[in-house]
Coordinates of C-alpha atoms in Angstrom, one line a residue:
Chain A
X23 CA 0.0 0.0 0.0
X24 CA 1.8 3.2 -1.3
X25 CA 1.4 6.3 1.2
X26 CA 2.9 9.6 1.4
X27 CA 2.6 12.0 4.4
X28 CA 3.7 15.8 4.2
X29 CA 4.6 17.5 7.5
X30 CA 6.2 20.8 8.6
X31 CA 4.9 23.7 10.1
X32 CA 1.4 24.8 10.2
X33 CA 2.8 28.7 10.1
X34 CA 5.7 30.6 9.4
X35 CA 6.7 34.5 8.8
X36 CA 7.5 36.4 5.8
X37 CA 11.2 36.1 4.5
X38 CA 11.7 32.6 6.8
X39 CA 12.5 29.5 5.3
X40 CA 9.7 26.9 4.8
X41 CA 10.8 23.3 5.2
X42 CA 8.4 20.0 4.2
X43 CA 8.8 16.7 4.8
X44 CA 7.2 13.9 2.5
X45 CA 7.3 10.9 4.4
X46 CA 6.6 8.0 2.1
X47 CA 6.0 3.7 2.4
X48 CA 4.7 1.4 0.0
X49 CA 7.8 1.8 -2.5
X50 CA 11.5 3.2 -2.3
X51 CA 12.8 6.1 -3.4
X52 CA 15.0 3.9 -5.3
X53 CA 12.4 2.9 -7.4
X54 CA 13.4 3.1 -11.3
X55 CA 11.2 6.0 -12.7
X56 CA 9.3 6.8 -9.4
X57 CA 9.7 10.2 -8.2
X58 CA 8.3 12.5 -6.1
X59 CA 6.9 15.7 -6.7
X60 CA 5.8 19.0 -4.7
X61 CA 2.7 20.7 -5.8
X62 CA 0.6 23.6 -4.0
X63 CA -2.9 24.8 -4.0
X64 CA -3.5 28.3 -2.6
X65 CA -6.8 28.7 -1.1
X66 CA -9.8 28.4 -3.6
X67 CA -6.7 28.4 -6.5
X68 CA -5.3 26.0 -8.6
X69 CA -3.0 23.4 -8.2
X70 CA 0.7 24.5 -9.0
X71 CA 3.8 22.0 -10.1
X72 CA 6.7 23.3 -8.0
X73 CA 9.4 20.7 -8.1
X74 CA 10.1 16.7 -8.7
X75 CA 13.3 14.6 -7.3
X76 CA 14.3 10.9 -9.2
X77 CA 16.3 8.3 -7.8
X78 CA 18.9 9.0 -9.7
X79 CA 19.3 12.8 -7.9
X80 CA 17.9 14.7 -10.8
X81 CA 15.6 17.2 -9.9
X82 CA 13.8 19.9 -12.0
X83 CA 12.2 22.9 -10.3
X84 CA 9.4 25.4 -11.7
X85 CA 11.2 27.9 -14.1
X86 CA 9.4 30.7 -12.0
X87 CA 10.1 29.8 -8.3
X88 CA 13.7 27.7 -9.2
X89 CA 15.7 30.3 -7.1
X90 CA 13.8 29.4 -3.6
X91 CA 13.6 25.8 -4.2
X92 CA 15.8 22.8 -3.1
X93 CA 14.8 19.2 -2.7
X94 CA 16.8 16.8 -1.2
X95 CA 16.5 13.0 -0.2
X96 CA 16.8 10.5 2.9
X97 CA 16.8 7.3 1.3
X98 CA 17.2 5.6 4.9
X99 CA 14.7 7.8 6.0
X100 CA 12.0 6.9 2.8
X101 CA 11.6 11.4 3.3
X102 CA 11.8 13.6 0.6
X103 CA 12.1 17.2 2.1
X104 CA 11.6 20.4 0.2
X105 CA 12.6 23.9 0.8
X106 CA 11.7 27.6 0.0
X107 CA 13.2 30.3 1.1
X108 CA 12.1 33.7 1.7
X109 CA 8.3 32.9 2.2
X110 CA 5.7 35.2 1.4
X111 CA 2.0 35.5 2.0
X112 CA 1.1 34.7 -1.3
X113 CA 3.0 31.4 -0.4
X114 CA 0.3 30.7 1.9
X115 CA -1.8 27.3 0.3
X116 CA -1.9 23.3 0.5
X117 CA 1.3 22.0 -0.3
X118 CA 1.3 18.4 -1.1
X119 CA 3.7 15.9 -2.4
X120 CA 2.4 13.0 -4.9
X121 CA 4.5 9.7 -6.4
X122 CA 5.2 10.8 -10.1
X123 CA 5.2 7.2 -11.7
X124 CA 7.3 7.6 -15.3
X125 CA 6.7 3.3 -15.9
X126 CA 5.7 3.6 -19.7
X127 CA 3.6 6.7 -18.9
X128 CA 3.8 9.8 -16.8
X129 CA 1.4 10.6 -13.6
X130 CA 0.7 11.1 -10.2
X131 CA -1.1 8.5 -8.8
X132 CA -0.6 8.4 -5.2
X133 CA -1.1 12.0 -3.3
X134 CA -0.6 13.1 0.3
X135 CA -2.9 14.5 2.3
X136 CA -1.7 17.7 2.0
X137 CA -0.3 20.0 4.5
X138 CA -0.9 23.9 5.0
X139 CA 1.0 26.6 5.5
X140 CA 0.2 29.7 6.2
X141 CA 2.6 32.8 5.9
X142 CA 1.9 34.8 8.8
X143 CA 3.9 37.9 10.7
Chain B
X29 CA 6.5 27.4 -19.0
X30 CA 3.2 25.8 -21.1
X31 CA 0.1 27.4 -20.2
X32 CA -3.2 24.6 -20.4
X33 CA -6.7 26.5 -20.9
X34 CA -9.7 24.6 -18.7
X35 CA -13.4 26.3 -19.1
X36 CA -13.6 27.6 -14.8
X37 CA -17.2 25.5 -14.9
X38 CA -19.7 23.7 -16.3
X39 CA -22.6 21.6 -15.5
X40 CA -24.8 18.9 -16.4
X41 CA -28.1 17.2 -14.8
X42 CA -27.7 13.5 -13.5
X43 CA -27.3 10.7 -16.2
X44 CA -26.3 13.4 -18.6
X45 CA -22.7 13.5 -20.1
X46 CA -19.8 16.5 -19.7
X47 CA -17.1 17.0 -21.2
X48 CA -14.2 19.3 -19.8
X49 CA -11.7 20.3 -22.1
X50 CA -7.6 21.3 -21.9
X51 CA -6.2 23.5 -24.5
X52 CA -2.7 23.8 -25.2
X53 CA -0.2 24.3 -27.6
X54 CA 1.2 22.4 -31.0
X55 CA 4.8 22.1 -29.0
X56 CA 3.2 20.3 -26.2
X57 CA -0.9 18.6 -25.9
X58 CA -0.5 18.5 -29.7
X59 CA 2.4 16.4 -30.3
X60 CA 2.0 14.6 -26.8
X61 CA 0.1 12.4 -25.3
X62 CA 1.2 13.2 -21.9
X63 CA -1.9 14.6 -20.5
X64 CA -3.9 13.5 -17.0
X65 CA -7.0 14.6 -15.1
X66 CA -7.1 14.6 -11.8
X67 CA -10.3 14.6 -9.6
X68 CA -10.4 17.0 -6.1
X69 CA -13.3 16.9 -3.8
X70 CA -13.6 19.9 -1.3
X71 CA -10.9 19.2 1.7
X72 CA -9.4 16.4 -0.5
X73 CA -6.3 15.6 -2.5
X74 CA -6.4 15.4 -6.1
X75 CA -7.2 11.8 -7.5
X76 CA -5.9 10.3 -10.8
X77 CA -9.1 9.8 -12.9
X78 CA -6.9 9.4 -16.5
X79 CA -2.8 9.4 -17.4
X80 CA -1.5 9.5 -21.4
X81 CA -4.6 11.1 -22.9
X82 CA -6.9 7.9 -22.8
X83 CA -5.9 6.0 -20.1
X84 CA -8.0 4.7 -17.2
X85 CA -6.2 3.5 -13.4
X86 CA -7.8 0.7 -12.1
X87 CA -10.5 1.3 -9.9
X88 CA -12.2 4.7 -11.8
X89 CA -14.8 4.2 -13.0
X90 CA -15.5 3.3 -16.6
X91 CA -17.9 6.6 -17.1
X92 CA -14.6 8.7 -17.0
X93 CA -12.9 8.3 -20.4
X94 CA -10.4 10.6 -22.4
X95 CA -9.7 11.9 -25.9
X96 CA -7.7 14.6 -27.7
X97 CA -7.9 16.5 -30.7
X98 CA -5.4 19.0 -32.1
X99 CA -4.3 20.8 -29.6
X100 CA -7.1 20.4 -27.3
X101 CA -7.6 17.0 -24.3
X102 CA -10.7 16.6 -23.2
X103 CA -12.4 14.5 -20.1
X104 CA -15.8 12.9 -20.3
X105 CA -18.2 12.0 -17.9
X106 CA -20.8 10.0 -19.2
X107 CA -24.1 9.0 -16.7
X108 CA -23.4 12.0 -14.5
X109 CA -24.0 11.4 -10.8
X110 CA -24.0 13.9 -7.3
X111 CA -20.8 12.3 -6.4
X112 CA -18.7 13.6 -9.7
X113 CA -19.6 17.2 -8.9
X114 CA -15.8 18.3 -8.2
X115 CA -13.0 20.7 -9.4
X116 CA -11.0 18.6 -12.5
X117 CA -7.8 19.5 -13.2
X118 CA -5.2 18.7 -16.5
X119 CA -2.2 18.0 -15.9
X120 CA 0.7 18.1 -19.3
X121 CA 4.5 16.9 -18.4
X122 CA 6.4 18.7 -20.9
X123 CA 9.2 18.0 -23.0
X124 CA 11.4 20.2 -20.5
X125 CA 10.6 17.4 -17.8
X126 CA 8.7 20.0 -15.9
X127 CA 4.9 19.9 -15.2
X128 CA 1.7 22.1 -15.8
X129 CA -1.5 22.2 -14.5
X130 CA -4.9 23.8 -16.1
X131 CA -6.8 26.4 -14.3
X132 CA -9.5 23.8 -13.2
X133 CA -12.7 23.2 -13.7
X134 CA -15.4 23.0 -11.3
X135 CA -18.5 20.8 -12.0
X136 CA -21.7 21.4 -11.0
X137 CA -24.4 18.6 -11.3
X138 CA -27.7 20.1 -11.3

């Protein structure tokens, strides 16, 4: 049964650093074309691609928000954690993380629950 | 980045059909049949409903079915019940290995 499981603060202030955790079981981040990937949803907005992470360390960020974003990787740990830097409230929305599966065909098809953040003084 | 074109609603009594549709662009929905919709319930995460254009995940139901012409994906929902009424989202992973989402679509059934 594949799972994944964000987690991080529930608020944080303008210009701090926002770190996320995606915790997942069911597969390894080893997993030939399996990735994971962060995507957000401000309130009553649409969902937004910000960054993806393969087992073979590539990564690929979205072209407008590449400069505050850094994935890394705990294979030990079965955690994916992304970061963003210098948060502001426009920021604020559901970020979740989702299992990118690239086997013959490219989706998500396992989501998170989704975690939110809220970009607060 | 791609930018994919979703109507922002539509609407449709119960056992009628939908159809949501996803505009892009020659470089990308046109020559590609990387395109999936994705299914979101109020206070829920997004569900996989189709992947490459046509294709159904176990477990959806058979009234959800995909096409694409030109430029243009669409979703269809055929024998519309309460329990589709949602916000439907395309999805294209471009040839630049990056992702993009349409604006949604919310569904009202009547």
């Amino acid at each position: 049964q594949v799972t994944l499981k964000e987690s991080g603060p529930v608020v944080v202030k303008p210009t701090e650093t926002l770190t996320l955790t995606c915790t997942v079981s069911g597969f390894s981040l080893n997993s030939p074309r399996m990735g994971v990937t962060w995507i957000r949803q401000p309130p009553g907005k649409a969902l937004e691609w910000l960054a993806h992470i393969f087992p073979n360390d590539e990564k690929y960020y979205s072209t407008s928000l590449k400069s505050r974003l850094a994935l890394s990787t705990d294979t030990s740990e079965s955690q994916v954690v992304l970061t963003m830097t210098n948060m502001d409230p426009v920021d604020t929305a559901t970020y979740y993380c989702a299992r990118m599966s690239a086997v013959m065909f490219f989706r998500f098809d396992y989501w998170g629950q989704g975690a939110l953040v809220t970009v607060s003084p | 980045q791609s930018a994919l074109t979703q109507p922002p609603s539509v609407s449709g009594s119960p056992g009628q059909s939908v159809t949501i549709s996803c505009t892009g662009s020659t470089n990308d929905v046109g020559n590609y049949n990387r395109v999936s919709w994705y299914q979101q319930s109020p206070g829920t995460a997004p569900k996989l409903m189709i992947y490459d254009v046509t294709y159904r995940p176990s477990g959806v139901s058979h009234r959800f079915s995909g096409s694409k012409s030109g430029n243009t994906a669409s979703l269809t929902i055929s024998g519309l019940q309460a329990e589709d009424e949602a916000d439907y989202y395309c999805g294209l992973y471009t040839t630049s290995s990056i992702w993009v989402f349409g604006g949604g679509t919310k569904l009202t059934v009547l």
